Amino acid sequence: MTHSPRILTHTGASRLAGVIGWPVDHSQSPRLHGYWLAHHGIDGAYVPLAVPPDRLAEALAGLPALGFSGANVTIPHKAAVIPLVHHVTAVARQIGAVNTLIVNGDGTITGTNTDAQGFLDNLKQQAPAWTPARPAAVIGAGGAARAVCAALIKAGVPEILLFNRTIDKAAELAESLRIHRAAAIFPLPLTGGMWKARARDIGLMVNATALGMTGHPALELDLSVLQPDAVVADIVYAPLKTPLLVTAEQFGLTTVDGLGMLLHQARAGFSQWFGVMPEVTDELRAFVLSGINA
Ligand code: ATR
C-alpha cells in the first residue's frame, strides 16, 4: 500500500503520546509514529516533549493529568524514570531502563522496555535463518548492550561472549543480568587470540557500542574466523551500513542493521496507545531513513 502525505486534522477525541527527552530534537520517533498514524488513518498525535532532568517528575505527573495514553522515554531519562512511575515491568527492571510509558485507566503509569523485544523481532525479520543454538558475541557493556543481552537470554542462547574496552563494566553487566555463569568476558579488540579462539563457535555477533557511528572510529575486528552462516548485527543506524556491516557483507555473512531495532521497538508502544499493532515495512524504513539523512 502506498502512503501519500496528507494533512491530519486532530479532533477533540485524538489520542495523545510523545517522546520525553533532553534534548529531543534529533529523535526519529515523532516521524516514525507519525507515519503509522497517517498510514492507519488514526485520530492521534505523537509529539516531541523536551523535558529537562529537573522537571522530569513534574512532566510524568502531567501525562495522566493531560490525558496522554503514554510516551516513549529517551536519553537522558531512561533510568531516572524508574523511581518515578507506579509500576515497572520485569524486563525494564532487568535492563535497568524504561523506554515506554503506559498510562493506565486508573491514572497510574507503567514503565516498560521494548528494546530487547525490538532487537529480537528485527533479528527474525532480517536474519530469519538465525537460531539461538550457538553462543553469541556482544560488543559493549552500556545500556544498549544490556538490552541486547536480555534479548539473547530470552531467546535461549547457550552462552554470551561479552567484549568490552572496560572489563569491569562487562563483569558488572553479567552480574546484574545474572548471566555470569553463561557469560565469558574479554577485552577488545576483536583481532586478538581470545577472539580468534572463540569466534568460530559464534552464531551471532552484535555491536552494541557507538563504534562505527558517523564521527566515531570503526570497530577493529577480524571477521575471517566466523563460520559462513554467522549473523552480524549492529545497533548503529547512522550510517545504515556501518564499516562492520560492509565488511561482514564482503565475507558473505548475513547482516542486520540498527534501524530495524529502532523501528521494531516502537511497535509495542504504538499498539498500546493507539490500538493497532503496526508493521515495519520497506516503505517505513525508507521514510525514517530520509529523516535521518536529511
Ligand atoms: P549506550 O547506552 O548507547 O550503550 P553507554 O552506556 O555510554 O551507551 O555505553 C557505551 C559503550 O560503548 C560502552 O561499552 C563503551 O565501552 P566502555 O565500557 O569501555 O566505556 C563503548 N565505547 C564507547 N566508545 C568506545 C571506544 N572508542 N572504544 C571502545 N569502546 C567504546
Coordinates of N, CA and C in Angstrom, one line a residue, residues 46-262:
Y46 N 1.5 12.2 18.1 CA 2.7 11.8 18.8 C 3.7 13.0 18.7
V47 N 4.0 13.6 19.8 CA 4.7 14.8 19.8 C 6.1 14.8 20.6
P48 N 7.1 15.6 20.2 CA 8.3 15.7 21.0 C 8.0 16.4 22.3
L49 N 8.5 15.9 23.4 CA 8.3 16.5 24.7 C 9.7 16.8 25.3
A50 N 10.2 18.0 25.1 CA 11.6 18.4 25.6 C 11.5 18.7 27.1
V51 N 12.0 17.7 27.9 CA 11.9 17.8 29.3 C 13.3 17.8 30.0
P52 N 13.7 18.9 30.6 CA 15.0 18.9 31.3 C 14.9 18.0 32.5
P53 N 16.1 17.4 32.9 CA 16.1 16.5 34.1 C 15.4 17.0 35.3
D54 N 15.5 18.3 35.6 CA 15.0 18.7 36.9 C 13.4 18.9 36.8
R55 N 12.8 18.7 35.7 CA 11.4 18.8 35.5 C 10.8 17.4 35.2
L56 N 11.6 16.4 35.2 CA 11.1 15.0 34.8 C 9.9 14.6 35.6
A57 N 10.0 14.7 37.0 CA 8.9 14.2 37.8 C 7.6 15.0 37.5
E58 N 7.7 16.3 37.3 CA 6.5 17.1 37.0 C 5.9 16.7 35.7
A59 N 6.8 16.4 34.7 CA 6.3 16.0 33.4 C 5.6 14.7 33.4
L60 N 6.1 13.7 34.2 CA 5.5 12.4 34.3 C 4.1 12.6 35.0
A61 N 4.0 13.4 36.0 CA 2.8 13.6 36.7 C 1.8 14.2 35.7
G62 N 2.3 15.0 34.8 CA 1.5 15.7 33.8 C 0.8 14.8 32.8
L63 N 1.5 13.6 32.5 CA 0.9 12.8 31.4 C -0.5 12.3 31.7
P64 N -0.8 11.7 32.9 CA -2.2 11.4 33.1 C -3.1 12.6 33.3
A65 N -2.5 13.6 33.9 CA -3.3 14.9 34.1 C -3.7 15.5 32.8
L66 N -2.9 15.3 31.7 CA -3.2 15.9 30.4 C -4.0 14.9 29.5
G67 N -4.2 13.7 30.0 CA -4.9 12.7 29.2 C -4.1 12.0 28.2
F68 N -2.7 12.0 28.4 CA -1.9 11.2 27.5 C -2.1 9.7 27.7
S69 N -2.0 9.0 26.6 CA -2.1 7.5 26.6 C -0.7 6.9 27.1
G70 N 0.3 7.7 26.9 CA 1.7 7.2 27.3 C 2.7 8.0 26.5
A71 N 4.0 7.5 26.6 CA 5.1 8.2 26.0 C 6.3 7.2 25.9
N72 N 7.2 7.6 25.0 CA 8.5 7.0 25.0 C 9.4 7.8 25.8
V73 N 10.5 7.2 26.3 CA 11.5 7.9 27.1 C 12.8 7.7 26.5
T74 N 13.5 8.8 26.3 CA 14.9 8.6 25.7 C 15.9 9.3 26.5
I75 N 17.1 9.4 26.0 CA 18.3 10.0 26.7 C 17.9 11.4 27.2
P76 N 18.2 11.8 28.4 CA 19.0 11.0 29.4 C 18.1 10.4 30.5
H77 N 16.8 10.2 30.2 CA 15.9 9.9 31.3 C 15.6 8.4 31.5
K78 N 16.2 7.5 30.7 CA 15.7 6.1 30.7 C 15.8 5.4 32.1
A79 N 16.9 5.7 32.8 CA 17.0 5.1 34.2 C 16.3 6.0 35.2
A80 N 16.3 7.3 35.0 CA 15.8 8.2 36.0 C 14.3 8.1 36.2
V81 N 13.5 7.6 35.2 CA 12.1 7.5 35.3 C 11.7 6.3 36.2
I82 N 12.6 5.4 36.4 CA 12.2 4.1 37.2 C 11.6 4.4 38.5
P83 N 12.2 5.2 39.4 CA 11.6 5.5 40.7 C 10.4 6.4 40.6
L84 N 10.1 7.0 39.4 CA 9.0 8.0 39.3 C 7.7 7.4 38.8
V85 N 7.7 6.1 38.4 CA 6.5 5.5 37.8 C 5.9 4.5 38.9
H86 N 4.6 4.2 38.7 CA 3.9 3.4 39.7 C 4.3 1.9 39.6
H87 N 4.4 1.4 38.3 CA 4.7 0.0 38.1 C 5.9 -0.1 37.1
V88 N 6.8 -1.0 37.3 CA 7.9 -1.2 36.4 C 7.9 -2.7 36.0
T89 N 7.9 -3.0 34.7 CA 7.8 -4.4 34.3 C 9.1 -5.1 34.6
A90 N 9.1 -6.5 34.6 CA 10.2 -7.3 34.9 C 11.4 -7.0 33.9
V91 N 11.0 -6.9 32.6 CA 12.1 -6.7 31.6 C 12.7 -5.3 31.8
A92 N 12.0 -4.3 32.2 CA 12.6 -3.0 32.4 C 13.5 -3.0 33.6
R93 N 13.1 -3.7 34.6 CA 13.9 -3.9 35.8 C 15.2 -4.6 35.4
Q94 N 15.1 -5.7 34.6 CA 16.2 -6.5 34.2 C 17.2 -5.6 33.5
I95 N 16.7 -4.8 32.5 CA 17.6 -3.9 31.7 C 18.0 -2.7 32.5
G96 N 17.3 -2.3 33.5 CA 17.6 -1.1 34.3 C 17.3 0.2 33.6
A97 N 16.3 0.1 32.6 CA 15.9 1.3 31.8 C 14.5 1.1 31.4
V98 N 13.8 2.2 31.3 CA 12.4 2.3 30.8 C 12.5 3.1 29.5
N99 N 11.9 2.6 28.4 CA 11.8 3.4 27.2 C 10.3 3.6 26.8
T100 N 9.4 3.0 27.5 CA 8.0 3.1 27.1 C 7.1 3.3 28.3
L101 N 6.3 4.3 28.3 CA 5.3 4.5 29.5 C 3.9 4.3 29.0
I102 N 3.1 3.6 29.8 CA 1.7 3.4 29.5 C 0.9 4.0 30.6
V103 N 0.0 4.9 30.3 CA -0.9 5.5 31.3 C -2.1 4.5 31.4
N104 N -2.3 4.0 32.6 CA -3.4 3.0 32.8 C -4.7 3.7 33.1
G105 N -5.8 3.0 33.0 CA -7.1 3.5 33.2 C -7.3 4.2 34.6
D106 N -6.6 3.8 35.6 CA -6.7 4.4 36.9 C -5.7 5.6 37.1
G107 N -5.1 6.0 36.1 CA -4.2 7.1 36.2 C -2.8 6.8 36.6
T108 N -2.5 5.5 36.9 CA -1.1 5.2 37.2 C -0.3 5.0 35.9
I109 N 1.0 5.0 36.1 CA 1.9 4.8 34.9 C 2.7 3.6 35.1
T110 N 2.7 2.8 34.0 CA 3.6 1.6 33.9 C 4.8 1.9 33.0
G111 N 6.0 1.6 33.5 CA 7.2 1.8 32.7 C 7.7 0.4 32.2
T112 N 7.9 0.3 30.9 CA 8.4 -1.0 30.4 C 9.6 -0.7 29.5
N113 N 10.2 -1.7 28.9 CA 11.3 -1.6 28.0 C 11.0 -2.5 26.8
T114 N 11.0 -1.9 25.6 CA 10.7 -2.7 24.4 C 11.9 -2.9 23.5
D115 N 13.1 -2.5 24.0 CA 14.3 -2.6 23.2 C 14.7 -4.1 22.9
A116 N 14.6 -4.9 24.0 CA 15.0 -6.3 23.8 C 14.1 -7.0 22.8
Q117 N 12.8 -6.8 23.0 CA 11.9 -7.5 22.0 C 12.1 -6.9 20.6
G118 N 12.4 -5.6 20.5 CA 12.6 -4.9 19.2 C 13.8 -5.5 18.6
F119 N 14.9 -5.8 19.4 CA 16.1 -6.4 18.8 C 15.8 -7.8 18.2
L120 N 15.0 -8.6 19.0 CA 14.7 -10.0 18.6 C 13.8 -10.0 17.3
D121 N 12.8 -9.1 17.4 CA 11.8 -9.0 16.2 C 12.6 -8.6 14.9
N122 N 13.5 -7.7 15.1 CA 14.3 -7.3 13.9 C 15.2 -8.4 13.4
L123 N 15.8 -9.1 14.4 CA 16.7 -10.2 14.0 C 15.8 -11.3 13.2
K124 N 14.6 -11.5 13.7 CA 13.8 -12.5 13.0 C 13.5 -12.0 11.6
Q125 N 13.2 -10.7 11.4 CA 12.9 -10.2 10.1 C 14.1 -10.2 9.2
Q126 N 15.2 -9.8 9.7 CA 16.4 -9.6 8.8 C 17.3 -10.8 8.7
A127 N 17.2 -11.7 9.6 CA 18.0 -12.9 9.6 C 17.2 -14.1 10.0
P128 N 16.2 -14.4 9.2 CA 15.2 -15.5 9.5 C 15.8 -16.8 9.8
A129 N 17.0 -17.1 9.2 CA 17.6 -18.4 9.4 C 18.3 -18.6 10.7
W130 N 18.5 -17.4 11.5 CA 19.3 -17.5 12.7 C 18.5 -18.3 13.8
T131 N 19.2 -19.1 14.5 CA 18.7 -19.8 15.7 C 19.6 -19.6 16.9
P132 N 19.1 -19.7 18.1 CA 19.9 -19.5 19.3 C 20.8 -20.7 19.6
A133 N 21.1 -21.5 18.7 CA 21.8 -22.8 19.1 C 23.2 -22.6 19.5
R134 N 23.9 -21.5 18.9 CA 25.3 -21.3 19.2 C 25.5 -20.1 20.1
P135 N 26.7 -19.9 20.7 CA 27.0 -18.7 21.5 C 26.9 -17.5 20.7
A136 N 26.6 -16.3 21.4 CA 26.5 -15.0 20.7 C 27.6 -14.2 21.3
A137 N 28.2 -13.3 20.5 CA 29.2 -12.3 21.0 C 28.5 -10.9 21.0
V138 N 28.6 -10.3 22.1 CA 28.1 -8.9 22.3 C 29.3 -8.0 22.5
I139 N 29.4 -6.9 21.8 CA 30.5 -5.9 21.9 C 29.8 -4.7 22.7
G140 N 30.4 -4.4 23.8 CA 29.8 -3.3 24.6 C 29.2 -3.7 25.9
A141 N 29.1 -2.8 26.8 CA 28.5 -3.1 28.1 C 27.7 -1.9 28.7
G142 N 27.2 -1.1 27.8 CA 26.3 0.1 28.2 C 24.9 -0.3 28.1
G143 N 24.0 0.7 28.1 CA 22.6 0.4 28.1 C 22.1 -0.4 26.9
A144 N 22.6 -0.2 25.7 CA 22.2 -0.9 24.5 C 22.6 -2.4 24.7
A145 N 23.8 -2.6 25.2 CA 24.3 -4.0 25.4 C 23.5 -4.7 26.4
R146 N 23.0 -4.0 27.4 CA 22.1 -4.7 28.4 C 20.8 -5.2 27.7
A147 N 20.2 -4.3 26.9 CA 19.0 -4.7 26.2 C 19.3 -5.9 25.2
V148 N 20.4 -5.9 24.5 CA 20.7 -7.0 23.6 C 20.9 -8.3 24.4
C149 N 21.7 -8.2 25.5 CA 21.9 -9.4 26.3 C 20.6 -10.0 26.8
A150 N 19.7 -9.1 27.3 CA 18.4 -9.5 27.8 C 17.7 -10.3 26.7
A151 N 17.7 -9.7 25.5 CA 17.1 -10.4 24.4 C 17.6 -11.8 24.1
L152 N 19.0 -11.8 24.1 CA 19.6 -13.1 23.8 C 19.4 -14.2 24.9
I153 N 19.3 -13.7 26.1 CA 19.0 -14.7 27.2 C 17.5 -15.2 27.0
K154 N 16.6 -14.3 26.7 CA 15.2 -14.7 26.4 C 15.1 -15.6 25.2
A155 N 16.0 -15.4 24.2 CA 15.9 -16.2 23.0 C 16.5 -17.6 23.3
G156 N 17.4 -17.7 24.4 CA 17.9 -19.0 24.8 C 19.3 -19.4 24.3
V157 N 20.1 -18.3 24.0 CA 21.5 -18.7 23.5 C 22.2 -19.4 24.7
P158 N 23.1 -20.4 24.4 CA 23.7 -21.1 25.5 C 24.8 -20.3 26.2
E159 N 25.4 -19.3 25.5 CA 26.5 -18.6 26.1 C 26.6 -17.2 25.5
I160 N 26.9 -16.2 26.2 CA 27.2 -14.8 25.7 C 28.7 -14.5 25.9
L161 N 29.4 -14.2 24.8 CA 30.8 -13.7 25.0 C 30.7 -12.2 24.9
L162 N 31.1 -11.6 26.1 CA 31.0 -10.2 26.2 C 32.4 -9.6 26.0
F163 N 32.4 -8.7 25.0 CA 33.7 -8.0 24.7 C 33.5 -6.5 25.0
N164 N 34.4 -6.0 25.8 CA 34.3 -4.5 26.1 C 35.7 -4.0 26.4
R165 N 35.8 -2.6 26.1 CA 37.0 -2.0 26.4 C 37.3 -2.0 27.9
T166 N 36.3 -1.7 28.7 CA 36.5 -1.7 30.2 C 35.9 -3.0 30.7
I167 N 36.8 -3.9 31.1 CA 36.4 -5.3 31.6 C 35.5 -5.2 32.8
D168 N 35.7 -4.3 33.7 CA 34.9 -4.2 34.9 C 33.4 -3.9 34.6
K169 N 33.2 -3.1 33.5 CA 31.8 -2.8 33.1 C 31.1 -4.1 32.6
A170 N 31.9 -4.9 31.8 CA 31.3 -6.1 31.3 C 31.0 -7.1 32.4
A171 N 31.8 -7.1 33.4 CA 31.6 -8.0 34.6 C 30.4 -7.5 35.4
E172 N 30.2 -6.2 35.5 CA 29.1 -5.7 36.2 C 27.8 -6.0 35.5
L173 N 27.8 -5.9 34.1 CA 26.6 -6.2 33.3 C 26.3 -7.7 33.5
A174 N 27.2 -8.6 33.4 CA 27.0 -10.0 33.6 C 26.4 -10.3 34.9
E175 N 26.9 -9.7 35.9 CA 26.5 -9.9 37.3 C 25.0 -9.4 37.5
S176 N 24.8 -8.2 37.0 CA 23.4 -7.6 37.2 C 22.4 -8.3 36.4
L177 N 22.7 -8.8 35.2 CA 21.7 -9.6 34.4 C 21.7 -11.1 34.9
R178 N 22.5 -11.4 35.9 CA 22.6 -12.8 36.4 C 23.0 -13.8 35.3
I179 N 23.9 -13.4 34.4 CA 24.3 -14.3 33.4 C 25.8 -14.7 33.5
H180 N 26.3 -14.4 34.8 CA 27.8 -14.6 34.9 C 28.2 -16.1 34.7
R181 N 27.2 -17.0 34.9 CA 27.5 -18.4 34.6 C 27.5 -18.8 33.1
A182 N 26.7 -18.0 32.4 CA 26.6 -18.2 30.9 C 27.3 -17.1 30.1
A183 N 28.2 -16.4 30.7 CA 28.9 -15.4 30.0 C 30.4 -15.5 30.2
A184 N 31.1 -15.1 29.2 CA 32.6 -15.1 29.2 C 33.0 -13.7 28.8
I185 N 34.0 -13.1 29.5 CA 34.3 -11.7 29.3 C 35.7 -11.5 28.8
F186 N 35.8 -10.7 27.7 CA 37.1 -10.5 27.0 C 37.3 -9.0 26.8
P187 N 38.6 -8.6 26.7 CA 38.8 -7.2 26.3 C 38.8 -7.0 24.8
L188 N 38.6 -5.8 24.3 CA 38.7 -5.5 22.9 C 40.2 -5.4 22.6
P189 N 40.7 -5.5 21.4 CA 40.0 -5.5 20.1 C 39.6 -7.0 19.7
L190 N 38.8 -7.0 18.7 CA 38.4 -8.3 18.2 C 39.4 -8.9 17.1
T191 N 40.6 -8.7 17.4 CA 41.6 -9.3 16.5 C 42.6 -10.2 17.3
G192 N 42.5 -10.1 18.6 CA 43.5 -10.9 19.4 C 43.2 -12.4 19.5
G193 N 44.0 -13.1 20.2 CA 43.9 -14.5 20.3 C 42.6 -15.0 20.9
M194 N 42.1 -14.3 21.9 CA 40.8 -14.7 22.5 C 39.7 -14.7 21.5
W195 N 39.6 -13.7 20.7 CA 38.6 -13.6 19.6 C 38.8 -14.7 18.6
K196 N 40.0 -14.9 18.2 CA 40.3 -16.0 17.2 C 39.9 -17.4 17.7
A197 N 40.2 -17.6 19.0 CA 39.9 -18.9 19.6 C 38.4 -19.2 19.7
R198 N 37.6 -18.1 20.0 CA 36.2 -18.3 20.2 C 35.3 -18.0 19.1
A199 N 35.8 -17.2 18.1 CA 34.9 -16.7 17.1 C 34.3 -17.8 16.2
R200 N 35.0 -18.9 16.1 CA 34.4 -20.0 15.2 C 33.2 -20.6 15.8
D201 N 32.9 -20.5 17.1 CA 31.7 -21.0 17.7 C 30.5 -20.1 17.6
I202 N 30.7 -18.9 17.2 CA 29.7 -17.9 17.3 C 28.6 -18.0 16.2
G203 N 27.4 -17.9 16.6 CA 26.3 -17.9 15.6 C 25.9 -16.5 15.3
L204 N 26.1 -15.5 16.2 CA 25.7 -14.2 16.1 C 26.7 -13.2 16.8
M205 N 27.1 -12.1 16.1 CA 27.8 -11.1 16.9 C 27.1 -9.8 16.7
V206 N 27.1 -9.0 17.8 CA 26.3 -7.8 17.8 C 27.2 -6.6 18.3
N207 N 27.3 -5.6 17.5 CA 28.0 -4.4 18.0 C 27.0 -3.5 18.8
A208 N 27.2 -3.4 20.1 CA 26.3 -2.6 20.9 C 27.0 -1.4 21.5
T209 N 28.0 -0.9 20.7 CA 28.7 0.3 21.1 C 28.5 1.4 20.0
A210 N 29.0 2.6 20.2 CA 28.8 3.6 19.2 C 29.9 3.5 18.2
L211 N 30.8 2.6 18.3 CA 31.9 2.4 17.3 C 31.3 2.1 15.9
G212 N 31.7 2.9 14.9 CA 31.2 2.8 13.6 C 30.1 3.8 13.2
M213 N 29.7 4.5 14.3 CA 28.7 5.6 14.0 C 29.4 6.8 13.4
T214 N 28.7 7.6 12.6 CA 29.3 8.7 12.0 C 30.0 9.6 13.0
G215 N 31.3 9.9 12.8 CA 32.1 10.7 13.7 C 32.8 9.9 14.8
H216 N 32.6 8.6 14.8 CA 33.3 7.7 15.8 C 34.2 6.7 15.0
P217 N 35.3 6.2 15.6 CA 36.1 5.3 14.9 C 35.3 4.0 14.7
A218 N 35.8 3.2 13.7 CA 35.2 1.9 13.4 C 35.7 0.9 14.4
L219 N 34.9 -0.2 14.6 CA 35.3 -1.3 15.4 C 36.4 -2.1 14.7
E220 N 37.5 -2.3 15.4 CA 38.6 -3.0 14.8 C 38.3 -4.5 15.0
L221 N 38.3 -5.3 13.9 CA 38.0 -6.7 14.0 C 38.4 -7.5 12.9
D222 N 38.4 -8.8 13.1 CA 38.8 -9.8 12.1 C 37.6 -10.8 12.0
L223 N 36.8 -10.6 10.8 CA 35.6 -11.5 10.6 C 36.0 -12.7 9.9
S224 N 37.2 -12.9 9.5 CA 37.6 -14.1 8.6 C 37.4 -15.4 9.4
V225 N 37.4 -15.3 10.8 CA 37.3 -16.5 11.6 C 35.9 -17.0 11.8
L226 N 34.9 -16.2 11.4 CA 33.5 -16.6 11.7 C 33.0 -17.7 10.7
Q227 N 32.1 -18.5 11.1 CA 31.5 -19.5 10.2 C 30.7 -18.8 9.1
P228 N 30.5 -19.4 8.0 CA 29.8 -18.8 6.9 C 28.3 -18.5 7.2
D229 N 27.7 -19.2 8.2 CA 26.3 -19.0 8.5 C 26.2 -18.0 9.7
A230 N 27.2 -17.4 10.1 CA 27.1 -16.5 11.3 C 26.4 -15.2 10.8
V231 N 25.7 -14.6 11.8 CA 25.0 -13.4 11.5 C 25.7 -12.2 12.2
V232 N 25.8 -11.1 11.6 CA 26.5 -9.9 12.2 C 25.5 -8.8 12.3
A233 N 25.2 -8.3 13.5 CA 24.2 -7.2 13.7 C 24.9 -6.0 14.3
D234 N 24.3 -4.8 14.0 CA 24.8 -3.6 14.5 C 23.7 -2.8 15.1
I235 N 23.8 -2.2 16.2 CA 22.7 -1.3 16.7 C 22.9 0.1 16.2
V236 N 24.0 0.4 15.6 CA 24.2 1.8 15.0 C 23.4 1.8 13.7
Y237 N 22.7 3.0 13.4 CA 22.0 3.1 12.2 C 22.3 4.4 11.4
A238 N 23.3 5.1 11.9 CA 23.8 6.3 11.1 C 25.3 6.2 11.0
P239 N 25.9 5.7 10.0 CA 25.3 5.3 8.7 C 24.5 3.9 8.9
L240 N 23.6 3.7 7.9 CA 22.9 2.4 7.9 C 23.8 1.2 7.7
K241 N 24.7 1.4 6.8 CA 25.7 0.3 6.6 C 27.0 0.8 7.2
T242 N 27.2 0.3 8.4 CA 28.4 0.6 9.2 C 29.6 -0.1 8.6
P243 N 30.9 0.4 8.9 CA 32.0 -0.4 8.4 C 31.9 -1.9 8.8
L244 N 31.4 -2.2 9.9 CA 31.2 -3.6 10.4 C 30.3 -4.4 9.4
L245 N 29.2 -3.8 9.1 CA 28.3 -4.5 8.2 C 28.8 -4.6 6.7
V246 N 29.5 -3.6 6.3 CA 30.2 -3.6 5.0 C 31.2 -4.8 4.9
T247 N 32.0 -4.9 6.0 CA 33.0 -6.0 6.0 C 32.3 -7.3 6.1
A248 N 31.2 -7.4 6.9 CA 30.5 -8.7 7.0 C 29.9 -9.1 5.6
E249 N 29.4 -8.2 4.9 CA 28.8 -8.5 3.6 C 29.9 -9.0 2.6
Q250 N 31.1 -8.4 2.8 CA 32.2 -8.8 1.9 C 32.6 -10.2 2.2
F251 N 32.4 -10.7 3.4 CA 32.6 -12.1 3.8 C 31.4 -13.0 3.5
G252 N 30.4 -12.4 2.9 CA 29.2 -13.2 2.6 C 28.3 -13.5 3.8
L253 N 28.5 -12.8 4.9 CA 27.7 -13.1 6.1 C 26.4 -12.4 6.0
T254 N 25.3 -12.9 6.8 CA 24.1 -12.3 6.9 C 24.2 -11.1 7.8
T255 N 23.7 -9.9 7.4 CA 23.8 -8.7 8.3 C 22.4 -8.2 8.7
V256 N 22.4 -7.6 9.9 CA 21.2 -7.0 10.5 C 21.6 -5.6 10.9
D257 N 20.8 -4.6 10.3 CA 21.2 -3.2 10.6 C 20.4 -2.7 11.9
G258 N 20.9 -1.5 12.4 CA 20.4 -1.0 13.6 C 19.0 -0.2 13.5
L259 N 18.7 0.2 12.2 CA 17.5 0.9 12.0 C 16.3 0.0 12.3
G260 N 16.4 -1.3 12.0 CA 15.3 -2.2 12.2 C 15.0 -2.3 13.7
M261 N 16.0 -2.3 14.6 CA 15.7 -2.4 16.0 C 14.9 -1.1 16.5
L262 N 15.4 0.0 16.0 CA 14.7 1.3 16.3 C 13.2 1.2 15.9

